[in-house]
Amino acid sequence: METYSLLRVIGEGSFGRALLVQCKSSQEKYVVKEIQLPKNRSKLENSRREAILLSRMKHPNIVAFREAFEADDLLCIVMEYCNGGDLLQRIRQQKTTQFCVDDILRWFAQMCAGAKHIHDKRVLHRDLKSKNIFLTDNGTIKLGDFGSACILNSSKAYAHTYVGTPYYVAPEIWDNKPYNNKSDVWSLGCVLYELCTLRHPFQASSWKSLILKVCRGTYPPLPKHLPYELQYLVKQMFKTNPKDRPSLQTILTSHRVSKLLRSHF
Ligand code: ADP
Ligand code: MG
């Protein structure tokens, strides 16, 4: 940490802290995510996976990895600082004013591009939600928080115990099926819906009724003024059978949707 000076704490979570730091030589700002390393050997690998998987990504819509190091019982991941905060904060700032279609589509297209890169690298993110999607000051989307990510088809994909917010979890996960690339698509569908309405698509006062809504795929309709293609897209992304859900490749290239997205890039 001698390379960096601490500016302030910007996030605090189950893992530890996210710190805003400044490189002493270049004056460049970065975020250091501090992760408490467990004593247990197998859990140690889990913690290191986040840094390893993030370091494999290289895309304009994914938080750029700089370096990682271990000091005492802390793993520090140094990454690009996204000074526009996270998308959940941005949604909350809106209060009741809806986002314009241009912003929704531009952000969504960027999210899909970032997530497609993750899938192309044979990695699943597994925790896509507005709080894990960051913004730069010029409004570019950066996917972050690879703390739940895993390699596609690894046996560990089954062993995902969910600890965070349940709103974005796909029906197959509640059904104890393995996490797959389409489960990430479901979560992005939830974020798209959130951008369109400022609300979660699946909300309930108890876990039981939330899971029921998710597994039936029933959600309040989108506002009528939104383009038909957007309504269609949300419907496709919320197909309860993952096989019926489009892949990111399909979303970004299929005729109807890609035309809409391209015109807003
Ligand atoms: P956790 O595993 O606890 O969810 P995150 O990586 O999501 O950790 O970081 C927690 C919070 O810190 C994020 O929701 C975001 O508000 C902030 N944060 C983390 N990394 C960055 C970054 N690179 N740029 C800007 N803010 C960040
Ligand atoms: Mg997070």
XYZ file of C-alpha atoms and ligand atoms in Angstrom:
293
model
C 0.000 0.000 0.000
C 3.046 2.352 0.036
C 2.311 3.069 -3.638
C -1.068 4.610 -2.803
C -2.431 7.145 -0.365
C -5.907 6.664 1.098
C -8.509 9.285 0.172
C -11.694 7.811 1.642
C -13.852 4.725 2.135
C -16.433 4.472 -0.672
C -18.098 1.158 0.022
C -18.502 -1.268 2.854
C -19.844 -4.765 2.443
C -19.714 -8.321 3.642
C -16.236 -8.762 2.119
C -14.507 -5.806 3.790
C -14.112 -2.323 2.354
C -13.761 -0.483 -0.959
C -11.281 2.369 -0.634
C -10.646 5.307 -2.915
C -6.881 5.782 -3.194
C -4.456 7.915 -5.173
C -1.252 6.634 -6.742
C 1.577 8.688 -5.210
C 3.642 8.797 -8.404
C 0.979 9.307 -11.110
C -1.725 11.064 -9.000
C -4.202 8.715 -10.711
C -7.178 7.609 -8.566
C -8.037 3.920 -8.077
C -10.311 1.776 -5.957
C -8.787 -0.825 -3.663
C -11.151 -3.583 -2.621
C -9.896 -5.133 0.598
C -10.950 -8.717 1.209
C -10.363 -10.436 4.507
C -8.547 -13.691 3.699
C -9.902 -16.738 5.513
C -7.578 -19.175 7.306
C -9.282 -22.173 5.692
C -7.372 -23.274 2.544
C -10.345 -24.032 0.272
C -12.051 -20.769 1.187
C -8.778 -18.982 0.468
C -9.052 -20.083 -3.144
C -12.581 -18.645 -3.332
C -11.337 -15.236 -2.219
C -8.489 -15.273 -4.724
C -10.838 -16.244 -7.537
C -12.338 -12.744 -7.610
C -8.962 -11.158 -8.393
C -8.006 -13.866 -10.892
C -11.267 -13.667 -12.847
C -11.349 -9.861 -12.890
C -7.744 -9.794 -14.118
C -8.775 -11.918 -17.140
C -11.274 -9.315 -18.328
C -10.379 -6.537 -20.714
C -13.358 -4.578 -21.988
C -14.519 -0.927 -22.004
C -17.657 -1.933 -20.054
C -15.904 -3.895 -17.306
C -14.014 -2.312 -14.426
C -10.327 -2.423 -15.408
C -8.058 -4.513 -13.204
C -4.734 -2.920 -12.239
C -3.051 -5.240 -9.762
C -3.686 -7.425 -6.735
C -1.506 -8.110 -3.734
C -1.754 -9.745 -0.345
C -0.714 -8.056 2.854
C -1.091 -9.911 6.158
C -4.561 -11.442 5.993
C -5.911 -8.985 3.405
C -6.237 -9.423 -0.329
C -6.195 -6.050 -2.089
C -7.585 -5.718 -5.590
C -6.627 -2.434 -7.258
C -8.955 -1.374 -10.054
C -10.207 1.528 -12.077
C -12.239 4.123 -10.154
C -15.738 4.709 -11.548
C -16.528 8.172 -10.258
C -20.196 8.138 -11.291
C -21.007 5.738 -8.434
C -23.183 2.653 -8.843
C -26.390 2.326 -10.840
C -28.545 1.737 -7.745
C -27.470 5.130 -6.364
C -28.232 6.638 -9.797
C -31.714 5.059 -9.837
C -32.434 6.322 -6.316
C -31.396 9.856 -7.326
C -34.229 9.866 -9.870
C -36.848 9.610 -7.115
C -39.910 9.408 -9.400
C -38.637 10.942 -12.664
C -38.290 8.191 -15.256
C -35.097 7.770 -17.286
C -35.409 8.611 -20.971
C -35.437 5.747 -23.469
C -32.072 6.878 -24.885
C -30.323 6.504 -21.521
C -32.010 3.166 -20.806
C -30.963 1.687 -24.136
C -27.438 3.081 -24.112
C -26.786 1.736 -20.603
C -28.420 -1.573 -21.381
C -26.414 -2.059 -24.579
C -23.196 -1.377 -22.668
C -24.171 -3.816 -19.894
C -24.845 -6.500 -22.481
C -21.532 -5.816 -24.228
C -19.651 -6.154 -20.912
C -21.566 -9.275 -19.891
C -21.030 -10.841 -23.323
C -17.282 -10.367 -22.867
C -17.510 -12.174 -19.513
C -19.394 -15.066 -21.124
C -16.998 -15.148 -24.088
C -14.223 -15.704 -21.541
C -16.259 -18.653 -20.218
C -16.971 -16.924 -16.928
C -20.347 -16.326 -15.226
C -20.776 -13.169 -13.157
C -23.599 -14.518 -10.952
C -24.275 -11.256 -9.100
C -25.388 -8.787 -11.743
C -27.513 -6.115 -10.066
C -27.694 -2.335 -10.142
C -25.433 -2.065 -7.086
C -22.667 -3.974 -8.868
C -22.858 -1.900 -12.039
C -20.799 1.264 -11.921
C -20.767 4.495 -13.927
C -17.922 6.767 -14.970
C -18.335 10.539 -14.997
C -19.012 10.474 -18.741
C -21.858 7.997 -18.212
C -20.123 4.798 -19.351
C -21.277 1.550 -17.755
C -18.682 -0.683 -16.044
C -19.616 -4.084 -14.658
C -17.907 -4.717 -11.338
C -17.837 -6.967 -8.261
C -16.576 -10.350 -9.450
C -16.910 -11.683 -5.895
C -19.470 -14.328 -6.960
C -18.056 -15.044 -10.421
C -17.058 -18.537 -11.469
C -15.764 -20.423 -14.466
C -18.497 -21.812 -16.699
C -19.162 -25.541 -16.262
C -17.070 -25.799 -13.123
C -18.651 -28.093 -10.550
C -18.594 -25.148 -8.153
C -21.340 -23.523 -10.240
C -23.756 -25.733 -8.330
C -22.493 -24.699 -4.950
C -23.629 -21.107 -5.064
C -25.283 -20.202 -1.817
C -27.050 -16.930 -2.169
C -26.259 -14.305 0.448
C -27.107 -10.961 -1.148
C -30.331 -9.419 -2.348
C -32.703 -12.016 -3.829
C -34.489 -9.744 -6.346
C -32.214 -10.634 -9.259
C -32.061 -14.401 -8.810
C -33.335 -16.478 -11.767
C -36.091 -19.110 -11.283
C -33.757 -22.063 -12.032
C -31.607 -21.126 -9.025
C -34.608 -21.322 -6.685
C -35.271 -24.650 -8.365
C -31.765 -25.874 -7.407
C -30.644 -26.130 -11.026
C -27.102 -25.083 -11.947
C -26.288 -21.477 -12.594
C -25.752 -20.903 -16.310
C -25.155 -18.035 -18.743
C -28.922 -17.456 -19.040
C -29.168 -16.844 -15.287
C -26.968 -13.772 -15.830
C -29.361 -12.766 -18.647
C -32.293 -12.974 -16.202
C -30.457 -10.680 -13.765
C -29.741 -8.171 -16.533
C -33.440 -8.316 -17.396
C -34.137 -7.254 -13.794
C -31.732 -4.329 -14.170
C -33.321 -3.330 -17.500
C -36.770 -3.405 -15.857
C -35.422 -1.320 -12.958
C -34.142 1.275 -15.437
C -37.565 1.365 -17.121
C -39.691 1.674 -13.965
C -37.312 2.502 -11.036
C -38.729 -0.599 -9.356
C -37.836 -4.259 -9.093
C -39.851 -6.508 -11.421
C -40.345 -9.109 -8.697
C -41.149 -7.752 -5.272
C -43.050 -9.226 -2.359
C -43.364 -8.967 1.397
C -42.088 -12.486 2.017
C -39.440 -14.786 0.523
C -42.072 -17.348 -0.302
C -44.222 -15.029 -2.391
C -41.136 -13.477 -4.036
C -39.896 -16.889 -5.156
C -43.375 -17.772 -6.396
C -43.537 -14.615 -8.522
C -40.051 -15.254 -9.938
C -40.800 -18.886 -10.743
C -44.055 -17.936 -12.488
C -42.335 -15.028 -14.230
C -45.166 -12.632 -13.385
C -44.302 -8.948 -13.213
C -46.244 -5.668 -13.545
C -46.313 -4.525 -17.197
C -43.922 -1.808 -18.349
C -45.305 1.700 -18.936
C -47.116 1.867 -22.285
C -45.022 4.750 -23.663
C -41.919 2.544 -23.927
C -41.157 1.169 -27.396
C -42.648 -2.214 -28.257
C -39.149 -3.692 -28.791
C -38.253 -2.914 -25.191
C -41.406 -4.612 -23.903
C -40.601 -7.599 -26.122
C -37.007 -7.735 -24.889
C -38.038 -7.765 -21.213
C -40.551 -10.511 -21.950
C -37.849 -12.650 -23.621
C -35.360 -12.089 -20.795
C -37.986 -13.183 -18.239
C -38.748 -16.530 -19.871
C -38.826 -18.907 -16.914
C -37.126 -21.711 -18.849
C -33.489 -20.610 -19.387
C -33.465 -22.382 -22.768
C -36.121 -19.940 -24.032
C -34.178 -16.898 -22.846
C -31.922 -15.183 -25.417
C -28.149 -15.272 -24.928
C -26.284 -11.961 -24.849
C -25.040 -12.735 -28.342
C -28.669 -13.018 -29.505
C -29.728 -9.851 -27.694
C -26.899 -7.887 -29.272
C -27.346 -9.248 -32.781
C -30.978 -10.256 -33.213
C -32.770 -8.140 -35.738
C -35.344 -6.208 -33.700
C -33.351 -5.483 -30.615
C -29.919 -4.828 -32.056
C -31.414 -2.258 -34.431
C -32.899 -0.434 -31.467
C -29.679 -0.719 -29.458
C -27.424 0.346 -32.336
C -29.459 3.476 -32.874
C -28.812 4.417 -29.239
C -25.149 3.479 -28.838
P -19.259 -6.310 -2.340
O -18.642 -7.620 -2.649
O -19.276 -5.993 -0.888
O -20.631 -6.130 -2.926
P -18.329 -4.390 -4.366
O -17.163 -4.740 -5.239
O -19.669 -4.475 -5.011
O -18.268 -5.243 -3.032
O -18.115 -2.920 -3.798
C -19.025 -2.346 -2.859
C -19.476 -0.958 -3.312
O -18.317 -0.100 -3.424
C -20.117 -0.927 -4.710
O -21.494 -1.204 -4.687
C -19.804 0.501 -5.167
O -20.741 1.419 -4.636
C -18.425 0.758 -4.554
N -17.354 0.404 -5.527
C -16.681 -0.770 -5.595
N -15.775 -0.759 -6.599
C -15.866 0.456 -7.189
C -15.191 1.103 -8.294
N -14.238 0.460 -8.993
N -15.534 2.362 -8.595
C -16.511 2.982 -7.902
N -17.182 2.462 -6.869
C -16.881 1.204 -6.507
Mg -21.283 -5.715 -4.665
